[in-house]
PDB file of N, CA, C and O in Angstrom:
ATOM      1  N   MET M   1     145.338 182.288 172.039  1.00 81.00           N
ATOM      2  CA  MET M   1     145.263 180.847 172.029  1.00 81.00           C
ATOM      3  C   MET M   1     146.651 180.237 171.778  1.00 81.00           C
ATOM      4  O   MET M   1     147.002 179.235 172.367  1.00 81.00           O
ATOM      5  N   LYS M   2     147.394 180.872 170.885  1.00 83.00           N
ATOM      6  CA  LYS M   2     148.729 180.389 170.573  1.00 83.00           C
ATOM      7  C   LYS M   2     149.637 180.472 171.798  1.00 83.00           C
ATOM      8  O   LYS M   2     150.409 179.552 172.070  1.00 83.00           O
ATOM      9  N   LYS M   3     149.531 181.565 172.555  1.00 86.00           N
ATOM     10  CA  LYS M   3     150.361 181.734 173.751  1.00 86.00           C
ATOM     11  C   LYS M   3     150.016 180.685 174.805  1.00 86.00           C
ATOM     12  O   LYS M   3     150.899 180.155 175.476  1.00 86.00           O
ATOM     13  N   LEU M   4     148.735 180.371 174.936  1.00 85.00           N
ATOM     14  CA  LEU M   4     148.305 179.361 175.895  1.00 85.00           C
ATOM     15  C   LEU M   4     148.889 177.995 175.523  1.00 85.00           C
ATOM     16  O   LEU M   4     149.424 177.277 176.365  1.00 85.00           O
ATOM     17  N   PHE M   5     148.799 177.660 174.248  1.00 83.00           N
ATOM     18  CA  PHE M   5     149.340 176.387 173.772  1.00 83.00           C
ATOM     19  C   PHE M   5     150.849 176.300 174.010  1.00 83.00           C
ATOM     20  O   PHE M   5     151.349 175.292 174.498  1.00 83.00           O
ATOM     21  N   LEU M   6     151.553 177.356 173.675  1.00 87.00           N
ATOM     22  CA  LEU M   6     153.004 177.362 173.884  1.00 87.00           C
ATOM     23  C   LEU M   6     153.358 177.298 175.371  1.00 87.00           C
ATOM     24  O   LEU M   6     154.334 176.644 175.752  1.00 87.00           O
ATOM     25  N   GLY M   7     152.580 177.954 176.208  1.00 87.00           N
ATOM     26  CA  GLY M   7     152.811 177.903 177.649  1.00 87.00           C
ATOM     27  C   GLY M   7     152.628 176.496 178.196  1.00 87.00           C
ATOM     28  O   GLY M   7     153.432 176.019 179.007  1.00 87.00           O
ATOM     29  N   LEU M   8     151.559 175.827 177.750  1.00 87.00           N
ATOM     30  CA  LEU M   8     151.326 174.447 178.187  1.00 87.00           C
ATOM     31  C   LEU M   8     152.422 173.506 177.671  1.00 87.00           C
ATOM     32  O   LEU M   8     152.864 172.613 178.387  1.00 87.00           O
ATOM     33  N   LEU M   9     152.839 173.737 176.445  1.00 88.00           N
ATOM     34  CA  LEU M   9     153.914 172.922 175.882  1.00 88.00           C
ATOM     35  C   LEU M   9     155.210 173.099 176.660  1.00 88.00           C
ATOM     36  O   LEU M   9     155.904 172.123 176.975  1.00 88.00           O
ATOM     37  N   LEU M  10     155.529 174.323 177.015  1.00 87.00           N
ATOM     38  CA  LEU M  10     156.734 174.605 177.792  1.00 87.00           C
ATOM     39  C   LEU M  10     156.648 173.975 179.185  1.00 87.00           C
ATOM     40  O   LEU M  10     157.623 173.402 179.675  1.00 87.00           O
ATOM     41  N   ALA M  11     155.472 174.057 179.809  1.00 87.00           N
ATOM     42  CA  ALA M  11     155.293 173.459 181.130  1.00 87.00           C
ATOM     43  C   ALA M  11     155.462 171.942 181.065  1.00 87.00           C
ATOM     44  O   ALA M  11     156.111 171.343 181.930  1.00 87.00           O
ATOM     45  N   ALA M  12     154.892 171.321 180.041  1.00 85.00           N
ATOM     46  CA  ALA M  12     155.020 169.868 179.890  1.00 85.00           C
ATOM     47  C   ALA M  12     156.478 169.479 179.672  1.00 85.00           C
ATOM     48  O   ALA M  12     156.966 168.503 180.250  1.00 85.00           O
ATOM     49  N   PHE M  13     157.190 170.239 178.850  1.00 83.00           N
ATOM     50  CA  PHE M  13     158.596 169.956 178.592  1.00 83.00           C
ATOM     51  C   PHE M  13     159.428 170.089 179.867  1.00 83.00           C
ATOM     52  O   PHE M  13     160.297 169.267 180.149  1.00 83.00           O
ATOM     53  N   THR M  14     159.138 171.112 180.647  1.00 83.00           N
ATOM     54  CA  THR M  14     159.877 171.340 181.895  1.00 83.00           C
ATOM     55  C   THR M  14     159.664 170.187 182.878  1.00 83.00           C
ATOM     56  O   THR M  14     160.613 169.677 183.468  1.00 83.00           O
ATOM     57  N   LEU M  15     158.416 169.771 183.034  1.00 77.00           N
ATOM     58  CA  LEU M  15     158.118 168.666 183.944  1.00 77.00           C
ATOM     59  C   LEU M  15     158.762 167.365 183.477  1.00 77.00           C
ATOM     60  O   LEU M  15     159.271 166.593 184.274  1.00 77.00           O
ATOM     61  N   THR M  16     158.747 167.137 182.184  1.00 78.00           N
ATOM     62  CA  THR M  16     159.344 165.916 181.641  1.00 78.00           C
ATOM     63  C   THR M  16     160.847 165.890 181.871  1.00 78.00           C
ATOM     64  O   THR M  16     161.397 164.873 182.294  1.00 78.00           O
ATOM     65  N   SER M  17     161.517 166.990 181.597  1.00 76.00           N
ATOM     66  CA  SER M  17     162.971 167.014 181.764  1.00 76.00           C
ATOM     67  C   SER M  17     163.345 166.911 183.239  1.00 76.00           C
ATOM     68  O   SER M  17     164.339 166.289 183.589  1.00 76.00           O
ATOM     69  N   TYR M  18     162.560 167.497 184.134  1.00 71.00           N
ATOM     70  CA  TYR M  18     162.841 167.389 185.566  1.00 71.00           C
ATOM     71  C   TYR M  18     162.691 165.946 186.016  1.00 71.00           C
ATOM     72  O   TYR M  18     163.502 165.429 186.770  1.00 71.00           O
ATOM     73  N   SER M  19     161.665 165.263 185.541  1.00 66.00           N
ATOM     74  CA  SER M  19     161.436 163.873 185.905  1.00 66.00           C
ATOM     75  C   SER M  19     162.580 162.997 185.433  1.00 66.00           C
ATOM     76  O   SER M  19     163.040 162.117 186.159  1.00 66.00           O
ATOM     77  N   CYS M  20     163.056 163.220 184.222  1.00 67.00           N
ATOM     78  CA  CYS M  20     164.176 162.429 183.697  1.00 67.00           C
ATOM     79  C   CYS M  20     165.439 162.660 184.508  1.00 67.00           C
ATOM     80  O   CYS M  20     166.185 161.733 184.786  1.00 67.00           O
ATOM     81  N   ARG M  21     165.689 163.900 184.891  1.00 66.00           N
ATOM     82  CA  ARG M  21     166.887 164.218 185.650  1.00 66.00           C
ATOM     83  C   ARG M  21     166.851 163.526 187.010  1.00 66.00           C
ATOM     84  O   ARG M  21     167.845 162.976 187.467  1.00 66.00           O
ATOM     85  N   GLU M  22     165.686 163.521 187.656  1.00 66.00           N
ATOM     86  CA  GLU M  22     165.556 162.878 188.964  1.00 66.00           C
ATOM     87  C   GLU M  22     165.820 161.385 188.844  1.00 66.00           C
ATOM     88  O   GLU M  22     166.523 160.802 189.668  1.00 66.00           O
ATOM     89  N   THR M  23     165.277 160.751 187.822  1.00 72.00           N
ATOM     90  CA  THR M  23     165.491 159.323 187.613  1.00 72.00           C
ATOM     91  C   THR M  23     166.960 159.038 187.353  1.00 72.00           C
ATOM     92  O   THR M  23     167.511 158.069 187.874  1.00 72.00           O
ATOM     93  N   THR M  24     167.616 159.873 186.572  1.00 74.00           N
ATOM     94  CA  THR M  24     169.029 159.684 186.273  1.00 74.00           C
ATOM     95  C   THR M  24     169.869 159.799 187.540  1.00 74.00           C
ATOM     96  O   THR M  24     170.782 159.001 187.760  1.00 74.00           O
ATOM     97  N   GLU M  25     169.563 160.774 188.396  1.00 76.00           N
ATOM     98  CA  GLU M  25     170.312 160.927 189.648  1.00 76.00           C
ATOM     99  C   GLU M  25     170.145 159.695 190.523  1.00 76.00           C
ATOM    100  O   GLU M  25     171.113 159.229 191.130  1.00 76.00           O
ATOM    101  N   GLU M  26     168.936 159.143 190.586  1.00 79.00           N
ATOM    102  CA  GLU M  26     168.715 157.937 191.383  1.00 79.00           C
ATOM    103  C   GLU M  26     169.506 156.771 190.808  1.00 79.00           C
ATOM    104  O   GLU M  26     170.099 155.984 191.560  1.00 79.00           O
ATOM    105  N   ASN M  27     169.522 156.637 189.485  1.00 80.00           N
ATOM    106  CA  ASN M  27     170.273 155.550 188.856  1.00 80.00           C
ATOM    107  C   ASN M  27     171.759 155.676 189.131  1.00 80.00           C
ATOM    108  O   ASN M  27     172.430 154.675 189.387  1.00 80.00           O
ATOM    109  N   VAL M  28     172.281 156.882 189.078  1.00 80.00           N
ATOM    110  CA  VAL M  28     173.711 157.099 189.339  1.00 80.00           C
ATOM    111  C   VAL M  28     174.035 156.728 190.782  1.00 80.00           C
ATOM    112  O   VAL M  28     175.031 156.054 191.049  1.00 80.00           O
ATOM    113  N   GLU M  29     173.194 157.138 191.719  1.00 83.00           N
ATOM    114  CA  GLU M  29     173.427 156.806 193.125  1.00 83.00           C
ATOM    115  C   GLU M  29     173.396 155.295 193.334  1.00 83.00           C
ATOM    116  O   GLU M  29     174.254 154.749 194.046  1.00 83.00           O
ATOM    117  N   ASN M  30     172.454 154.605 192.712  1.00 84.00           N
ATOM    118  CA  ASN M  30     172.378 153.151 192.841  1.00 84.00           C
ATOM    119  C   ASN M  30     173.605 152.481 192.231  1.00 84.00           C
ATOM    120  O   ASN M  30     174.140 151.525 192.802  1.00 84.00           O
ATOM    121  N   ASP M  31     174.056 152.975 191.077  1.00 84.00           N
ATOM    122  CA  ASP M  31     175.237 152.401 190.439  1.00 84.00           C
ATOM    123  C   ASP M  31     176.478 152.595 191.295  1.00 84.00           C
ATOM    124  O   ASP M  31     177.314 151.691 191.401  1.00 84.00           O
ATOM    125  N   ILE M  32     176.609 153.761 191.922  1.00 85.00           N
ATOM    126  CA  ILE M  32     177.755 154.022 192.791  1.00 85.00           C
ATOM    127  C   ILE M  32     177.751 153.061 193.976  1.00 85.00           C
ATOM    128  O   ILE M  32     178.789 152.514 194.355  1.00 85.00           O
ATOM    129  N   GLU M  33     176.576 152.829 194.549  1.00 86.00           N
ATOM    130  CA  GLU M  33     176.485 151.900 195.679  1.00 86.00           C
ATOM    131  C   GLU M  33     176.852 150.484 195.248  1.00 86.00           C
ATOM    132  O   GLU M  33     177.539 149.764 195.975  1.00 86.00           O
ATOM    133  N   GLU M  34     176.426 150.078 194.051  1.00 85.00           N
ATOM    134  CA  GLU M  34     176.752 148.739 193.556  1.00 85.00           C
ATOM    135  C   GLU M  34     178.254 148.583 193.330  1.00 85.00           C
ATOM    136  O   GLU M  34     178.829 147.554 193.677  1.00 85.00           O
ATOM    137  N   VAL M  35     178.878 149.599 192.761  1.00 83.00           N
ATOM    138  CA  VAL M  35     180.324 149.547 192.523  1.00 83.00           C
ATOM    139  C   VAL M  35     181.064 149.478 193.852  1.00 83.00           C
ATOM    140  O   VAL M  35     182.025 148.721 194.006  1.00 83.00           O
ATOM    141  N   ASP M  36     180.611 150.252 194.826  1.00 81.00           N
ATOM    142  CA  ASP M  36     181.246 150.244 196.149  1.00 81.00           C
ATOM    143  C   ASP M  36     181.149 148.856 196.771  1.00 81.00           C
ATOM    144  O   ASP M  36     182.124 148.341 197.315  1.00 81.00           O
ATOM    145  N   THR M  37     179.976 148.239 196.666  1.00 85.00           N
ATOM    146  CA  THR M  37     179.790 146.898 197.213  1.00 85.00           C
ATOM    147  C   THR M  37     180.686 145.893 196.493  1.00 85.00           C
ATOM    148  O   THR M  37     181.315 145.037 197.134  1.00 85.00           O
ATOM    149  N   ASP M  38     180.755 146.004 195.158  1.00 78.00           N
ATOM    150  CA  ASP M  38     181.609 145.099 194.388  1.00 78.00           C
ATOM    151  C   ASP M  38     183.076 145.251 194.777  1.00 78.00           C
ATOM    152  O   ASP M  38     183.803 144.267 194.879  1.00 78.00           O
ATOM    153  N   LEU M  39     183.518 146.487 194.992  1.00 78.00           N
ATOM    154  CA  LEU M  39     184.909 146.712 195.382  1.00 78.00           C
ATOM    155  C   LEU M  39     185.202 146.115 196.753  1.00 78.00           C
ATOM    156  O   LEU M  39     186.274 145.540 196.968  1.00 78.00           O
ATOM    157  N   GLU M  40     184.256 146.246 197.666  1.00 80.00           N
ATOM    158  CA  GLU M  40     184.451 145.663 198.994  1.00 80.00           C
ATOM    159  C   GLU M  40     184.552 144.140 198.896  1.00 80.00           C
ATOM    160  O   GLU M  40     185.413 143.525 199.538  1.00 80.00           O
ATOM    161  N   GLU M  41     183.688 143.527 198.093  1.00 81.00           N
ATOM    162  CA  GLU M  41     183.713 142.074 197.941  1.00 81.00           C
ATOM    163  C   GLU M  41     185.013 141.625 197.281  1.00 81.00           C
ATOM    164  O   GLU M  41     185.596 140.614 197.673  1.00 81.00           O
ATOM    165  N   THR M  42     185.483 142.371 196.300  1.00 78.00           N
ATOM    166  CA  THR M  42     186.735 142.042 195.632  1.00 78.00           C
ATOM    167  C   THR M  42     187.907 142.147 196.616  1.00 78.00           C
ATOM    168  O   THR M  42     188.787 141.296 196.636  1.00 78.00           O
ATOM    169  N   GLY M  43     187.895 143.193 197.437  1.00 75.00           N
ATOM    170  CA  GLY M  43     188.949 143.343 198.437  1.00 75.00           C
ATOM    171  C   GLY M  43     188.958 142.187 199.424  1.00 75.00           C
ATOM    172  O   GLY M  43     190.022 141.685 199.807  1.00 75.00           O
ATOM    173  N   GLU M  44     187.770 141.748 199.831  1.00 79.00           N
ATOM    174  CA  GLU M  44     187.684 140.603 200.754  1.00 79.00           C
ATOM    175  C   GLU M  44     188.194 139.332 200.089  1.00 79.00           C
ATOM    176  O   GLU M  44     188.875 138.522 200.712  1.00 79.00           O
ATOM    177  N   ASP M  45     187.860 139.148 198.807  1.00 76.00           N
ATOM    178  CA  ASP M  45     188.336 137.965 198.076  1.00 76.00           C
ATOM    179  C   ASP M  45     189.854 137.969 197.958  1.00 76.00           C
ATOM    180  O   ASP M  45     190.497 136.923 198.090  1.00 76.00           O
ATOM    181  N   ILE M  46     190.421 139.126 197.740  1.00 80.00           N
ATOM    182  CA  ILE M  46     191.889 139.230 197.632  1.00 80.00           C
ATOM    183  C   ILE M  46     192.535 138.891 198.969  1.00 80.00           C
ATOM    184  O   ILE M  46     193.538 138.185 199.031  1.00 80.00           O
ATOM    185  N   GLU M  47     191.955 139.403 200.061  1.00 79.00           N
ATOM    186  CA  GLU M  47     192.500 139.120 201.378  1.00 79.00           C
ATOM    187  C   GLU M  47     192.399 137.635 201.701  1.00 79.00           C
ATOM    188  O   GLU M  47     193.308 137.056 202.296  1.00 79.00           O
ATOM    189  N   ASP M  48     191.298 136.996 201.304  1.00 81.00           N
ATOM    190  CA  ASP M  48     191.114 135.576 201.562  1.00 81.00           C
ATOM    191  C   ASP M  48     192.071 134.721 200.713  1.00 81.00           C
ATOM    192  O   ASP M  48     192.492 133.668 201.140  1.00 81.00           O
ATOM    193  N   GLY M  49     192.377 135.216 199.522  1.00 72.00           N
ATOM    194  CA  GLY M  49     193.235 134.456 198.594  1.00 72.00           C
ATOM    195  C   GLY M  49     194.646 134.585 198.974  1.00 72.00           C
ATOM    196  O   GLY M  49     195.479 133.869 199.293  1.00 72.00           O
TER     197      GLY M  49
END
C-alpha cells in the first residue's frame, strides 16, 4: 500500500512539474515576441524622429 501511495505521489509530482514547465516556456516565448515588437516600434519612432 505504501509503494502504491508513493507511486501515485511521484506521478502527480511529475505531471505537475511538466505542466509548469510548459506554461513557463509559453510565457517566455510570448515575452520574447512582445520585446521584439517593442523594439521594432522603438526603431520606427527613432527613424520618424
